[in-house]
CSV table of C-alpha atoms and ligand atoms in Angstrom, one decimal:
chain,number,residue,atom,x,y,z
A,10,UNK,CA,-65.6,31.7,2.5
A,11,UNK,CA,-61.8,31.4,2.3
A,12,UNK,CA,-59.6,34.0,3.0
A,13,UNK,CA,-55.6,34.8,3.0
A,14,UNK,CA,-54.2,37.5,4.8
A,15,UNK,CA,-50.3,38.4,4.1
A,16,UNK,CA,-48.3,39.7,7.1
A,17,UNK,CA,-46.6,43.1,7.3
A,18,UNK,CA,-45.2,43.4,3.3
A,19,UNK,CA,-42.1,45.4,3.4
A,20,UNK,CA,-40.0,47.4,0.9
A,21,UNK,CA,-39.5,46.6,-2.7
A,22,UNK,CA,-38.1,43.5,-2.0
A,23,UNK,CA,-41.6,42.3,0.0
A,24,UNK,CA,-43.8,43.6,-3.0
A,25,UNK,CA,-41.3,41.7,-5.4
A,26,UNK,CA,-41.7,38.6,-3.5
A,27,UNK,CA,-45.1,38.7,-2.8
A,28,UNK,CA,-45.5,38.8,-6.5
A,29,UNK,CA,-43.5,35.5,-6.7
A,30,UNK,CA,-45.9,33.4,-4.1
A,31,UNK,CA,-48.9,34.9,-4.4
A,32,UNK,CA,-49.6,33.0,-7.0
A,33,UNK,CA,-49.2,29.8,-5.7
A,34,UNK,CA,-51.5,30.6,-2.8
A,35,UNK,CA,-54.0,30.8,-5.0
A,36,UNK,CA,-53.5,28.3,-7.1
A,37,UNK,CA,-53.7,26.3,-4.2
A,38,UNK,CA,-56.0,28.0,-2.4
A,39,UNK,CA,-58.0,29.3,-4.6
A,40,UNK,CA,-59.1,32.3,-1.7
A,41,UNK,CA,-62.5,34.5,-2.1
A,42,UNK,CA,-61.0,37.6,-0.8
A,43,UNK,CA,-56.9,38.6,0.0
A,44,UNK,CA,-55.5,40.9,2.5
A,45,UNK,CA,-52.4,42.0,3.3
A,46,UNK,CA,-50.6,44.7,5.9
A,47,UNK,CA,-49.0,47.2,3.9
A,48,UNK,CA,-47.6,49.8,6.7
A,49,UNK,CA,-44.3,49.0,5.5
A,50,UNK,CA,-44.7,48.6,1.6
A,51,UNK,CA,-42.5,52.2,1.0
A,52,UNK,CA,-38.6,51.1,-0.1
A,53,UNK,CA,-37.4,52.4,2.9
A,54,UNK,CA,-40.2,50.3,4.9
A,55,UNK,CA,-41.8,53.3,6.1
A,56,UNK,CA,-45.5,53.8,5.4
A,57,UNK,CA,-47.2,53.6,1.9
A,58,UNK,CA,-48.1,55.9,-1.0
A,59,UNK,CA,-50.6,55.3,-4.3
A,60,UNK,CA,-48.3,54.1,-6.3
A,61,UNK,CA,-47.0,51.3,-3.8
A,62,UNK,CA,-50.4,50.6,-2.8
A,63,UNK,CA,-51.7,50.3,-7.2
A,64,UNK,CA,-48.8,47.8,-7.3
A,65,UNK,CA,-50.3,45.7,-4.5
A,66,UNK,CA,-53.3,45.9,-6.1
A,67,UNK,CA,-52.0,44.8,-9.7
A,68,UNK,CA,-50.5,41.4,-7.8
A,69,UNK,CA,-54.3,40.7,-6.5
A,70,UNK,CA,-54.2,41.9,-2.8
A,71,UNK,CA,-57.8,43.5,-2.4
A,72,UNK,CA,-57.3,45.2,0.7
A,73,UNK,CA,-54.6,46.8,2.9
A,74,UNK,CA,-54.7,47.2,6.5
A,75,UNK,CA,-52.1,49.3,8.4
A,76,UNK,CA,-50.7,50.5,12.0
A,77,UNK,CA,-48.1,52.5,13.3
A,78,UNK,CA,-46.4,53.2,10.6
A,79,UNK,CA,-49.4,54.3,8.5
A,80,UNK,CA,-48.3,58.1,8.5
A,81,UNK,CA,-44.5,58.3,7.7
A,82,UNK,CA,-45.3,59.1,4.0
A,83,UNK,CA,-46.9,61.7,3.7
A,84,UNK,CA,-49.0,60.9,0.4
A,85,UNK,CA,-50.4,59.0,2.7
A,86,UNK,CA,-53.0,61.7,4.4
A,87,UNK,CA,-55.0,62.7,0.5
A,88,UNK,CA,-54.5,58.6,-0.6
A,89,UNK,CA,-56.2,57.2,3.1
A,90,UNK,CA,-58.7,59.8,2.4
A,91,UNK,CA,-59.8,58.8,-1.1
A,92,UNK,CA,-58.9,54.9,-0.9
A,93,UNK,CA,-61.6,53.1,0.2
A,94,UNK,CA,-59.7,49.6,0.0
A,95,UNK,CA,-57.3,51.0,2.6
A,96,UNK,CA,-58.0,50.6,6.4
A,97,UNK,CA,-56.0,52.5,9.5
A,98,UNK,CA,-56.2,51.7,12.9
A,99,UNK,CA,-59.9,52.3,14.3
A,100,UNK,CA,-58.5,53.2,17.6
A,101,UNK,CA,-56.4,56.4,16.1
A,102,UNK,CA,-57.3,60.0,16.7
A,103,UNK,CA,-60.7,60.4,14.7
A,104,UNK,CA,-59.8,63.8,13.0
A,105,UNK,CA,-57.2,61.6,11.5
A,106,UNK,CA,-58.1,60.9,7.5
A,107,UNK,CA,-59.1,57.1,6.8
A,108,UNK,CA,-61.2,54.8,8.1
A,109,UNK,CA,-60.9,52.1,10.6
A,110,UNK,CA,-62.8,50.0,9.1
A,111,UNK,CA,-64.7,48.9,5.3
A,112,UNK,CA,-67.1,46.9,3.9
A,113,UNK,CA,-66.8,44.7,1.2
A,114,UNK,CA,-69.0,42.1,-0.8
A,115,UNK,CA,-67.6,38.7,-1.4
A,116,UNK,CA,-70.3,36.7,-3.7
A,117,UNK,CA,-72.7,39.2,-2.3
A,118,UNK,CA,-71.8,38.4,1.1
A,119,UNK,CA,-70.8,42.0,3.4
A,120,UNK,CA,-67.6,41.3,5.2
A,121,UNK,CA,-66.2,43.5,7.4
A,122,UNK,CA,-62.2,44.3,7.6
A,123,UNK,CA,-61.0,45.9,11.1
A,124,UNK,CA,-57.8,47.2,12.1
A,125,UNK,CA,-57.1,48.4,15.5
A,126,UNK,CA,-53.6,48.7,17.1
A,127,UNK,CA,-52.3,47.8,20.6
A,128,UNK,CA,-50.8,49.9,23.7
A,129,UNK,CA,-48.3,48.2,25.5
A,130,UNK,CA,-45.2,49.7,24.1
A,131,UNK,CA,-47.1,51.6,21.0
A,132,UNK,CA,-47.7,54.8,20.2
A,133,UNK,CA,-50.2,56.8,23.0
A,134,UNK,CA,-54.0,55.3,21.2
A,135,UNK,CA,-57.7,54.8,22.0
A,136,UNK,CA,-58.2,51.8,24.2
A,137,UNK,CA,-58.5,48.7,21.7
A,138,UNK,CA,-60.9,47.0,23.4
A,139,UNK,CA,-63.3,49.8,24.3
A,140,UNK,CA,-63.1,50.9,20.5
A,141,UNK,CA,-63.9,47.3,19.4
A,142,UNK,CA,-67.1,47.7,21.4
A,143,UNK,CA,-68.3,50.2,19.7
A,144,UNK,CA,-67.3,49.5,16.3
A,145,UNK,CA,-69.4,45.9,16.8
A,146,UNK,CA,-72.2,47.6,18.2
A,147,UNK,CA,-72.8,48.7,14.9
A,148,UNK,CA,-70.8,46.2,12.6
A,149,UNK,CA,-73.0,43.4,13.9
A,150,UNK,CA,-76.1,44.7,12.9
A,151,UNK,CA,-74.7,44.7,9.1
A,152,UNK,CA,-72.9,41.0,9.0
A,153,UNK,CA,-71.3,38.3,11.4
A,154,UNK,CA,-68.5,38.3,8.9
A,155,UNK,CA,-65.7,40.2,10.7
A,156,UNK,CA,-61.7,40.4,10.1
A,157,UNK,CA,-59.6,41.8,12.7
A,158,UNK,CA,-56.1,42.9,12.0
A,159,UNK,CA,-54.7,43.9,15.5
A,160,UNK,CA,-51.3,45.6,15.0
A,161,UNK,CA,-49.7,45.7,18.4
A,162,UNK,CA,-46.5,44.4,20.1
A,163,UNK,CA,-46.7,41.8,22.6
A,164,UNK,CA,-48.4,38.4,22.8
A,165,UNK,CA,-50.7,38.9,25.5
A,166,UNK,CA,-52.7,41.9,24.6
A,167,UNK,CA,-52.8,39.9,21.4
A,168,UNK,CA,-54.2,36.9,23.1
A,169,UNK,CA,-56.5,39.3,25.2
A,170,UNK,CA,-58.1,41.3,22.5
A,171,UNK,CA,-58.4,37.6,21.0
A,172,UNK,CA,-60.2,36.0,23.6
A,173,UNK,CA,-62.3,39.2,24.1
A,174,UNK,CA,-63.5,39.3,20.5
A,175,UNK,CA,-63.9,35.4,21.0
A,176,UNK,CA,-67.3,34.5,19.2
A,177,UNK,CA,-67.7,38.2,18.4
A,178,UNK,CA,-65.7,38.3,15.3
A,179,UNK,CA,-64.8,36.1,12.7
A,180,UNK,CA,-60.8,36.0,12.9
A,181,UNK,CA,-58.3,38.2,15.1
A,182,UNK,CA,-55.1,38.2,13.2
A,183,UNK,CA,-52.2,39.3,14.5
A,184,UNK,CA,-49.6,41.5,13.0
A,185,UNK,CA,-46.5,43.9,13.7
A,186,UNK,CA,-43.9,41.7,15.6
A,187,UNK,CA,-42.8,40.2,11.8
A,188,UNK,CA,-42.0,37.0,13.1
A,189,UNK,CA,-44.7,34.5,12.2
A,190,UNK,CA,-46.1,32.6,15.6
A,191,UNK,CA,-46.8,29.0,15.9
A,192,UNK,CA,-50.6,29.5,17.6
A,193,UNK,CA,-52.5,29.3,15.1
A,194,UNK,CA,-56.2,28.2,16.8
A,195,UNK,CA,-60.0,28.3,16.2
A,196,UNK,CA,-61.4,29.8,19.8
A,197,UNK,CA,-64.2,28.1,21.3
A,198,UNK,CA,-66.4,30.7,19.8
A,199,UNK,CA,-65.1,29.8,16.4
A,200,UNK,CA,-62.8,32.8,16.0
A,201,UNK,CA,-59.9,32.1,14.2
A,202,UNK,CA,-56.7,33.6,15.9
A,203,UNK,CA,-53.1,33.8,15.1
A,204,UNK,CA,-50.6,35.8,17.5
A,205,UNK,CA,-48.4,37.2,14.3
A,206,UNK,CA,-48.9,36.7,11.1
A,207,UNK,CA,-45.3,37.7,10.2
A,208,UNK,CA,-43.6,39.7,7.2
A,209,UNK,CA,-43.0,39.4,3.7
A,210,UNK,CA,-39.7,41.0,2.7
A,211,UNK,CA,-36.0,40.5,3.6
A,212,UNK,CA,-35.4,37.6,5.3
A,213,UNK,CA,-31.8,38.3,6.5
A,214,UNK,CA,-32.6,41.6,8.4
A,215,UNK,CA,-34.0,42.1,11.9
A,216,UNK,CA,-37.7,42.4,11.0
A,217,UNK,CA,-36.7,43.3,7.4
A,218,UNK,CA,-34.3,45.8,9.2
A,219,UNK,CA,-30.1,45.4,8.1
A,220,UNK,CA,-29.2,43.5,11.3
A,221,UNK,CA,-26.1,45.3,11.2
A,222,UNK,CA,-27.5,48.9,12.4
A,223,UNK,CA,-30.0,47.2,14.3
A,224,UNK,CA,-27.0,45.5,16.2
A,225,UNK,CA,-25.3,49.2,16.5
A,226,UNK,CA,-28.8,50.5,17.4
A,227,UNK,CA,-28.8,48.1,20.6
A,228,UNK,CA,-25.2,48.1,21.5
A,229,UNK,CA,-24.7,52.2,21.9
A,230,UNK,CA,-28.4,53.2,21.8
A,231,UNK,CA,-27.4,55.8,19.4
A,232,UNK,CA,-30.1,56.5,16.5
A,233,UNK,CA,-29.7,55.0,13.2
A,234,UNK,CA,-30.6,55.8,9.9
A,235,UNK,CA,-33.0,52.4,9.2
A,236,UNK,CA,-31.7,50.2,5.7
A,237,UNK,CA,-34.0,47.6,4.6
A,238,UNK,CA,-31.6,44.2,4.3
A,239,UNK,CA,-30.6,42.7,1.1
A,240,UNK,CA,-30.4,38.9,0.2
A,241,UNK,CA,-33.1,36.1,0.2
A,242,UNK,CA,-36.5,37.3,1.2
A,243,UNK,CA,-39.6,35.4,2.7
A,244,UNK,CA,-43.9,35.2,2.8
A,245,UNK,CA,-46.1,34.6,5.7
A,246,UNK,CA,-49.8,34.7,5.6
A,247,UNK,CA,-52.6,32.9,7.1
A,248,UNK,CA,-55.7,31.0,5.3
A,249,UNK,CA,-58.2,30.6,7.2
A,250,UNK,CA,-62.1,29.7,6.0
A,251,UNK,CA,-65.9,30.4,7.4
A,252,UNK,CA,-68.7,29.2,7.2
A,253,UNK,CA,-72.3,30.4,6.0
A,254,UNK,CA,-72.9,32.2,9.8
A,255,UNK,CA,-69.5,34.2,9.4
A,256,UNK,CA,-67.8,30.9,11.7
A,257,UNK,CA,-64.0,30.2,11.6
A,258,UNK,CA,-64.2,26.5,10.9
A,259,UNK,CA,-60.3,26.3,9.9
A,260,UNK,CA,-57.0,28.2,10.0
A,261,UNK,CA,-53.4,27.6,9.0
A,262,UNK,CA,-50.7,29.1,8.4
A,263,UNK,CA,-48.6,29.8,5.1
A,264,UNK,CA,-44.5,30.3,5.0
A,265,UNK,CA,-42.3,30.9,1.9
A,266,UNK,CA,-38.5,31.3,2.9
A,267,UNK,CA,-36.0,31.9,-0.2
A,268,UNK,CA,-32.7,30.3,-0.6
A,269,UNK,CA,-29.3,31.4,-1.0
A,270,UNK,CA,-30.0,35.0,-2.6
A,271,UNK,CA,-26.9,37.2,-2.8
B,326,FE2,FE1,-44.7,46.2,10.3
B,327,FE2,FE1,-46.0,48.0,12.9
């Protein structure tokens, strides 16, 4: 089974772009199922809505997976509720609307798509890997296929939860930071793992962010009103295939950069 999954897609610009390359991943991929972050799809990079998320849709993405940003719009509370192709952080308050994870059938194959989110410097949330344990207490008796998106901030609770659902799961992908890592590995459980996926939006900003009030925001730690930058924009994602037991057997990862746009 081969799968892409497109880091954090921000703002019009990362939907725009992601229209440009996603073809060409699949031309040359030619992947059985595509998902992508979306926490950041709004224009203003906040959150998501239907019509962002039917847009997505319309390109190919088949799934969208989320994190802290999953409640700044507010369509979102009716649209998590009714959207089944739509997954929020398991590890989230459960009276929350959504789920935190789905099931979906790739050439009648049940695969299961994850999303928890991290701790260290996040938003107060259920312990990650305690909520993994239960989720797989009852994923695992439905399918060894299992995709983990974990949205959290720092490298080594990534590595951690990665390690922990080593041989557990079938990839642990990270996303959130926006900057692509180099780490891309196959665990000696066969669990494919990637630190950060990265974004797909403005490439200019700080994380898609104008660097200018980003700068301002650092220098005088006064708040700033966020502006998503303008100029060339970039794609990351990761491919990654399994085999017939639900087994990473290869990873790597995929990087579009745009030149000179004004
Ligand atoms: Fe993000
Ligand atoms: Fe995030």
């Amino acid at each position: 089974m081969k799968i892409v999954m497109i880091g954090d897609i921000t703002g019009q610009a990362g939907i725009d772009y992601l229209g440009e390359c996603l073809p060409q991943v699949i031309a040359e991929k030619n992947p059985d199922l595509i998902i992508a972050n979306a926490e950041n799809a709004m224009s203003n990079g906040r959150g998501i809505n239907r019509q962002v998320a039917e847009q997505l849709y319309d390109l190919g993405v088949e799934f969208l997976t989320m994190g802290n940003h999953v409640w700044d719009h507010k369509d979102a509370f009716t649209l998590l509720q009714e959207d089944q192709r739509i997954v929020r952080p398991a590890n989230m308050a459960a009276s929350l609307p959504g789920r935190g994870h789905v099931y979906c059938k790739v050439h009648g194959q049940e695969v299961a798509i994850v999303n928890i989110i991290g701790r260290t410097y996040m938003n107060l949330s259920d312990c990650p890997f305690q909520t993994m344990d239960h989720l797989l207490d009852e994923i695992s008796k439905r399918t060894p296929f299992i995709i983990v998106d974990f949205h959290a901030e720092v490298t080594s609770e990534k590595l951690a939860m990665g390690y922990y659902l080593d041989g557990k799961v079938s990839a642990v992908i990270g996303t959130h930071t926006h900057v692509q890592t180099a780490d891309e590995q196959i665990l000696s459980g066969q669990t494919a793992y990637l630190t950060d996926v990265g974004m797909t939006g403005p490439a200019q900003g700080i994380l898609g962010v104008d660097k200018s009030l980003i700068i301002e925001r650092f220098r005088y730690a006064t708040p700033v009103r966020f502006e998503l930058a303008k100029g060339s924009r970039h794609f990351h994602a990761v491919y990654f295939e399994l085999d017939k037991a639900g087994r990473a057997v290869s990873i790597e990862r995929i990087r579009y950069v745009e030149k000179d746009r004004k």
